[in-house]
CSV table of C-alpha atoms in Angstrom, one decimal:
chain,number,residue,atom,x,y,z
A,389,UNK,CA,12.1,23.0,9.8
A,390,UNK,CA,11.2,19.5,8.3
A,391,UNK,CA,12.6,16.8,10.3
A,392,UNK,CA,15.3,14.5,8.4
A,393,UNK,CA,14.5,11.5,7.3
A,394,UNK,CA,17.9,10.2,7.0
A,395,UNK,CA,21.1,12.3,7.6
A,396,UNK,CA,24.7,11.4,7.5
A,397,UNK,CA,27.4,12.9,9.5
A,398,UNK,CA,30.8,13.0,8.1
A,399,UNK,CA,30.2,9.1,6.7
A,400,UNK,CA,33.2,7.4,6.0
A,401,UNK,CA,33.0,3.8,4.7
A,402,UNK,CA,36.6,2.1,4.4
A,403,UNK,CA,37.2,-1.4,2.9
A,404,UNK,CA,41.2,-2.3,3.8
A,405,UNK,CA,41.9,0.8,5.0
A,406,UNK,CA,40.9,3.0,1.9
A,407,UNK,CA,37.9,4.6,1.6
A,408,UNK,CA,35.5,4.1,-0.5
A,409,UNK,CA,33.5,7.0,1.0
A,410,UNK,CA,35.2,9.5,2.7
A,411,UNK,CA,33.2,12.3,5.2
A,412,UNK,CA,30.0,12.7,4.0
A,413,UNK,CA,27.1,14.9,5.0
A,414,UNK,CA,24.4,14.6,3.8
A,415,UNK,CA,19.9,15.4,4.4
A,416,UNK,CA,16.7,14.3,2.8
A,417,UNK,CA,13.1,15.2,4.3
A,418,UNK,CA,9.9,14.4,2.9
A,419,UNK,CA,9.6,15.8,-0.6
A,420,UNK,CA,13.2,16.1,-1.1
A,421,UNK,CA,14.5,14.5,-4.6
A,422,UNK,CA,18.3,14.1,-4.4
A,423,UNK,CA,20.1,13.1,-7.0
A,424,UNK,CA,23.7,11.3,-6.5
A,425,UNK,CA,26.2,11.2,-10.0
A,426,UNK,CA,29.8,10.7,-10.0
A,427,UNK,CA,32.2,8.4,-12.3
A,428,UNK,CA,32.0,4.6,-11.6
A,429,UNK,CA,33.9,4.0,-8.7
A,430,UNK,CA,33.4,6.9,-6.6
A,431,UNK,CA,31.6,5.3,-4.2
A,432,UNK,CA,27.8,5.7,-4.8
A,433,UNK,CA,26.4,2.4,-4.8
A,434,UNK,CA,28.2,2.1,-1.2
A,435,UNK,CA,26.9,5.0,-0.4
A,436,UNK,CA,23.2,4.0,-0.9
A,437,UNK,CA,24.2,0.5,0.6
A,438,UNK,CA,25.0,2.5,3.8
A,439,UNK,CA,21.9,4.5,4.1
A,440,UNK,CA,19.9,1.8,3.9
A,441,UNK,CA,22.1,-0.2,6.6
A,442,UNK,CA,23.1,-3.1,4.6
A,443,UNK,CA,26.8,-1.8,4.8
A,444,UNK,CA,28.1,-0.5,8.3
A,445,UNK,CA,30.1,3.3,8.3
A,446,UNK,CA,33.4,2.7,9.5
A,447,UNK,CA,32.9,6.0,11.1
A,448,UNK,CA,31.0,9.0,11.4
A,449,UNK,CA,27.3,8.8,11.8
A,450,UNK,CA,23.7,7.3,10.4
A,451,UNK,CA,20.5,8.5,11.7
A,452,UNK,CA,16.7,7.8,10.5
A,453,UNK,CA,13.7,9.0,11.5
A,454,UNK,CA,11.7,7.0,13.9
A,455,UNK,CA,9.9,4.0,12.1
A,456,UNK,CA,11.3,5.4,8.8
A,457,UNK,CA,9.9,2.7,6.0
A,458,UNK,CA,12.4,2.5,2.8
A,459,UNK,CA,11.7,1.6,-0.4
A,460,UNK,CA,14.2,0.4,-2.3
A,461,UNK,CA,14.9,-0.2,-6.1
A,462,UNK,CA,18.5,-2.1,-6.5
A,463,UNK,CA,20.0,-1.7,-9.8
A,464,UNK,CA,19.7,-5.0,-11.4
A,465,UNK,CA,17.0,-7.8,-10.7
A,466,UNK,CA,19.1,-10.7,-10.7
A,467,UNK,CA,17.0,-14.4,-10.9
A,468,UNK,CA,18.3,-18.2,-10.7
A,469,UNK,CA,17.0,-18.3,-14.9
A,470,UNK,CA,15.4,-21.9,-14.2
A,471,UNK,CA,13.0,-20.8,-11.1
A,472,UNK,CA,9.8,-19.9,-12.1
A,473,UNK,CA,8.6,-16.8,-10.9
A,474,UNK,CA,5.4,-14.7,-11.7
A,475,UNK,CA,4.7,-11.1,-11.7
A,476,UNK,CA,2.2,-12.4,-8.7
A,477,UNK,CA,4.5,-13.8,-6.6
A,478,UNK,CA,7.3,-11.8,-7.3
A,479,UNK,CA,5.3,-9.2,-5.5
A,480,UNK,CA,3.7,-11.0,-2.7
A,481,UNK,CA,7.7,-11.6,-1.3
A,482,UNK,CA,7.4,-8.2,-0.3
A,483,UNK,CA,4.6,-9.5,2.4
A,484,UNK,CA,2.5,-7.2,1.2
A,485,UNK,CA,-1.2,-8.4,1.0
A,486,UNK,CA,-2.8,-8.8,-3.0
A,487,UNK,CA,-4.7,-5.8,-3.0
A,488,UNK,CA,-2.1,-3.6,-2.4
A,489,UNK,CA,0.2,-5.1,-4.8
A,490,UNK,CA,-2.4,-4.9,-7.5
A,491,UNK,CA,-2.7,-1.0,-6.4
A,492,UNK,CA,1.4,-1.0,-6.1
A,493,UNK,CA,1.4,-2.1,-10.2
A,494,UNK,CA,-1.3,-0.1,-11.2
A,495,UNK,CA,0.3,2.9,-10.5
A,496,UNK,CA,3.7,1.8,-11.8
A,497,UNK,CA,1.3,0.9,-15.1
A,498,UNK,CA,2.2,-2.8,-15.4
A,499,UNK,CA,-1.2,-4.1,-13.5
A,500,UNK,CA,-1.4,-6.3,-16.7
A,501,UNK,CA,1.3,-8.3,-16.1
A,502,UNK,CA,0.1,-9.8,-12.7
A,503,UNK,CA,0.1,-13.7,-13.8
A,504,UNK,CA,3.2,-12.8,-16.6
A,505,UNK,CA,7.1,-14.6,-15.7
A,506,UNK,CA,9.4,-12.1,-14.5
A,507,UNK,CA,11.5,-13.7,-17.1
A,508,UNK,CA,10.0,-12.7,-19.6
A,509,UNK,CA,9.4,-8.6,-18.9
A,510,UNK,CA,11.6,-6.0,-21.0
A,511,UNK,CA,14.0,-3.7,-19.4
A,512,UNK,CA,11.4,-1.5,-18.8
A,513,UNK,CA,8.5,-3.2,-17.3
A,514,UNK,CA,11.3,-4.9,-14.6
A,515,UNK,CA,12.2,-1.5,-13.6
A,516,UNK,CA,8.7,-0.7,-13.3
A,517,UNK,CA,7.9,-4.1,-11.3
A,518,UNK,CA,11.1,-3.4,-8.5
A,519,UNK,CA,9.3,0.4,-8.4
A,520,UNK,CA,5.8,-1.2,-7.7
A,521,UNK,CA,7.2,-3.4,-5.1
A,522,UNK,CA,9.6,-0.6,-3.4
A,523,UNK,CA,5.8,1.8,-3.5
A,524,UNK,CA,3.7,-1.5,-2.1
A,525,UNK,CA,5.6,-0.7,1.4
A,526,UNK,CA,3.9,2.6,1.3
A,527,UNK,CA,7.2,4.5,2.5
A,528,UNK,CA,8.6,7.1,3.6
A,529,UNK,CA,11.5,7.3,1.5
A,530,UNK,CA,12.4,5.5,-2.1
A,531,UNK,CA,16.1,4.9,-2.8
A,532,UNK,CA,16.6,3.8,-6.4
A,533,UNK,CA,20.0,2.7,-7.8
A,534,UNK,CA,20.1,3.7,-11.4
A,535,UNK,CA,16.1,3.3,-11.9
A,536,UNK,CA,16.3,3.4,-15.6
A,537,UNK,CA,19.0,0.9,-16.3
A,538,UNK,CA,18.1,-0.9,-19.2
A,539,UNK,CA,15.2,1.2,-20.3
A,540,UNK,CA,15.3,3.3,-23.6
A,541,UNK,CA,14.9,7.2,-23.7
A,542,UNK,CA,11.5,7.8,-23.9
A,543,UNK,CA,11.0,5.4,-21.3
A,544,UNK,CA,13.3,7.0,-19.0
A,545,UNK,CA,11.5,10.4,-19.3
A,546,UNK,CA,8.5,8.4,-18.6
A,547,UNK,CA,10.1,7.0,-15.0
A,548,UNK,CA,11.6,10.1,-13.9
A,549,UNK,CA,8.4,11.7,-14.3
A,550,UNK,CA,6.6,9.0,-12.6
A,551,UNK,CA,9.1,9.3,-9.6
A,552,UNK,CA,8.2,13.3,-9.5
A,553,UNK,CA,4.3,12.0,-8.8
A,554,UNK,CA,4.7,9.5,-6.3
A,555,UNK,CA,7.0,12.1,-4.9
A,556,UNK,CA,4.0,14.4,-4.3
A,557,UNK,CA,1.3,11.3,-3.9
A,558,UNK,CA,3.4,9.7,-1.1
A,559,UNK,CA,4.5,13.1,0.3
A,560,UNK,CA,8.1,10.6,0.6
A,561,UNK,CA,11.9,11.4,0.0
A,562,UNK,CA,13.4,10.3,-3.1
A,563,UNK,CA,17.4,9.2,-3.0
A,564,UNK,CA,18.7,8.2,-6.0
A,565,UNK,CA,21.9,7.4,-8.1
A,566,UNK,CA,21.7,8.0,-12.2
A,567,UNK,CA,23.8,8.3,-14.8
A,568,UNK,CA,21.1,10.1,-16.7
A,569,UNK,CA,22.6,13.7,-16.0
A,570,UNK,CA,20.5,15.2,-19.0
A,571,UNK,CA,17.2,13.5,-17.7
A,572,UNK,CA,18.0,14.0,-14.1
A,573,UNK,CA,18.5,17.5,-14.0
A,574,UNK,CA,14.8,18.1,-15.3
A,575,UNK,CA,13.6,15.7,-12.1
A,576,UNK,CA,15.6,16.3,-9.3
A,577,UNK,CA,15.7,18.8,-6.9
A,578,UNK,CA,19.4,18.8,-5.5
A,579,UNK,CA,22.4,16.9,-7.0
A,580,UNK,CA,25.5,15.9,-5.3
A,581,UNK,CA,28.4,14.7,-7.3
A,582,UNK,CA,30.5,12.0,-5.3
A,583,UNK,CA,34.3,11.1,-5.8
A,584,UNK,CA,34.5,9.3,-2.6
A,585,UNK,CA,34.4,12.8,-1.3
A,586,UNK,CA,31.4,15.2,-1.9
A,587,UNK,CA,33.3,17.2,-4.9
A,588,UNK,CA,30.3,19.6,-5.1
A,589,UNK,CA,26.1,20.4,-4.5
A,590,UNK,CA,23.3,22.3,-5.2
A,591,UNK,CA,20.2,22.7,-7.4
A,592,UNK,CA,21.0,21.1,-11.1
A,593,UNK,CA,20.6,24.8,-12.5
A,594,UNK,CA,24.0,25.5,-10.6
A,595,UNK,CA,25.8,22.1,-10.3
A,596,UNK,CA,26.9,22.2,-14.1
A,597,UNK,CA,29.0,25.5,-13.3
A,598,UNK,CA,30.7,24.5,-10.4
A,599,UNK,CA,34.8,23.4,-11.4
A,600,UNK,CA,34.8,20.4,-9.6
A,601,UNK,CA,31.6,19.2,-11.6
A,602,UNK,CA,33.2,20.7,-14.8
A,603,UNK,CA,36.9,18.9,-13.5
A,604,UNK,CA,35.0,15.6,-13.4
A,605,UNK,CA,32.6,15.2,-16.0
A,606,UNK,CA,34.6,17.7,-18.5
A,607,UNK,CA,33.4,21.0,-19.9
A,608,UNK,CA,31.4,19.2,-22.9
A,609,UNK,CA,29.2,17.8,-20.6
A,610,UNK,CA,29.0,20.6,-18.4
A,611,UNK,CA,28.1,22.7,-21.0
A,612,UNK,CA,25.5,21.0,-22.6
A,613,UNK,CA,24.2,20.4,-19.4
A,614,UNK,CA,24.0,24.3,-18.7
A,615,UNK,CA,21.7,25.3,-21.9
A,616,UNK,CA,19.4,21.8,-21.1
A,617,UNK,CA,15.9,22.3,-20.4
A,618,UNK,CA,13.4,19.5,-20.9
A,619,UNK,CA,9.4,20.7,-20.8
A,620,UNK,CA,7.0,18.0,-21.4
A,621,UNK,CA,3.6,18.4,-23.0
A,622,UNK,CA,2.7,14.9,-23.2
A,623,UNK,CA,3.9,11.5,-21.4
A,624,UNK,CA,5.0,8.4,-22.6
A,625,UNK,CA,3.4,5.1,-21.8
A,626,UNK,CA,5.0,1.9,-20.8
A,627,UNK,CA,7.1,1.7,-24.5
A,628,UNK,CA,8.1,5.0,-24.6
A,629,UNK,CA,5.2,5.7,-26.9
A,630,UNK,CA,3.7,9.2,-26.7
A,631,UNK,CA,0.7,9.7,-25.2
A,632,UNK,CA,-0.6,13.0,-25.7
A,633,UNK,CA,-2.0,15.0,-22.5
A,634,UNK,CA,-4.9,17.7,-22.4
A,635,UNK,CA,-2.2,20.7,-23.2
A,636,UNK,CA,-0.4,18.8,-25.9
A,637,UNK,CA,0.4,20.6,-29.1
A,638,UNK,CA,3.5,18.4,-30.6
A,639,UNK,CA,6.4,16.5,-29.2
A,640,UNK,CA,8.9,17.1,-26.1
A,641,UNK,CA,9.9,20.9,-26.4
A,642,UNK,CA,14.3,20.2,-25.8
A,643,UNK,CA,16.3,23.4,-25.9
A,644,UNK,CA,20.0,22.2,-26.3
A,645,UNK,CA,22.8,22.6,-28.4
């Protein structure tokens, strides 16, 4: 059996007396994507905050692997607007030496904005600068809150698939919250849908039939979600631009109502 890297044991986080998270279990190994959904305010972003320690449990139990090395993408890059800041520097916070921030970009595909503002990137190319510094740690396991906030459609197929390769380049875990649920069914492996309580989980072919997921998101949702398959025969590049692969033959193949 693969040893957990992180595994919560009925985790209950409580803020005056009423929880905000409320008994949850939960396991991700190496190679493991989990996905986390729910409504806004069920809890997910304290969730997240708790696995990587920044917020204590108020009971129940926390445990990492030895040494475990987290990556961690927050949801929004938030800057003082008058402090300049490059893409260089920017990176080099992470105390991570040139080279492999230059490698850390490179894969994320923004290598070309090394000596660019952070000010000045899209939606897009931040997301893929706060990914390039979570991969420059080399770790273990990436958390990402909402990794494709702010990024258009095409560029959020793009980052979904990316995650799916460093998945299998880093042989890491991958916990993450989204709002996507079309896009993250296609690139997750497990899905839990959180109400401060775990209201149900299992593989996204399944999760979309389950009442409590129906009872939640509605039966619109759910539905579409059921018939949703997304196959790829091409990527898209930093601008959501198609970039046609060895076994392209047209556009994204959708089968949905």
């Amino acid at each position: 059996m693969t040893e957990a890297l992180v595994q919560l044991d009925q985790v209950t986080v409580a803020f005056d007396d009423r929880p905000v998270v409320d008994q949850v279990n939960l396991s991700v190994s190496r190679g493991d994507i989990l996905t986390i959904i729910g409504p806004n305010g069920a809890g997910k972003t304290t969730l997240i905050k708790t696995i990587l320690g920044i917020q204590r449990a108020t009971s129940g139990q926390v445990s990492v692997a030895s040494g475990l090395v987290i990556g961690y993408v927050p949801q929004h890059l938030t800057l003082e607007p008058t402090l300049p800041l490059s893409v260089r520097r920017f990176m080099l916070l992470s105390g991570r030496g040139l080279a492999d921030c230059r490698a850390a970009l490179a894969r994320t595909g923004v290598a070309h904005l090394l000596d660019a503002s952070v000010h000045h990137l899209s939606g897009g190319e931040k997301q893929r600068l706060l990914l390039a510094r979570a991969l420059a740690r080399k770790p273990d396991l990436l958390v990402l809150d909402e990794p494709a906030q702010g990024v258009d459609l095409n560029g959020q197929a793009s980052l979904y698939d990316l995650i799916r390769e460093l998945r299998e380049e880093l042989n890491c875990g991958v916990i993450m919250i989204s709002h996507d649920l079309h896009l993250v069914m296609a690139a997750t492996d497990r899905v839990i849908c959180l109400n401060q309580h775990i209201c149900c989980s299992g593989f996204p072919e399944d999760i979309s039939k389950d009442p409590a997921f129906v009872e939640t998101f509605g039966h619109q949702v759910a539905e579409s979600l059921a018939v949703y398959h997304h196959h790829h025969n091409h990527r898209h590049d930093l601008h959501g631009d198609v970039v046609p692969t060895a076994e392209a033959h047209g556009g994204c193949n959708h089968d949905h109502p």
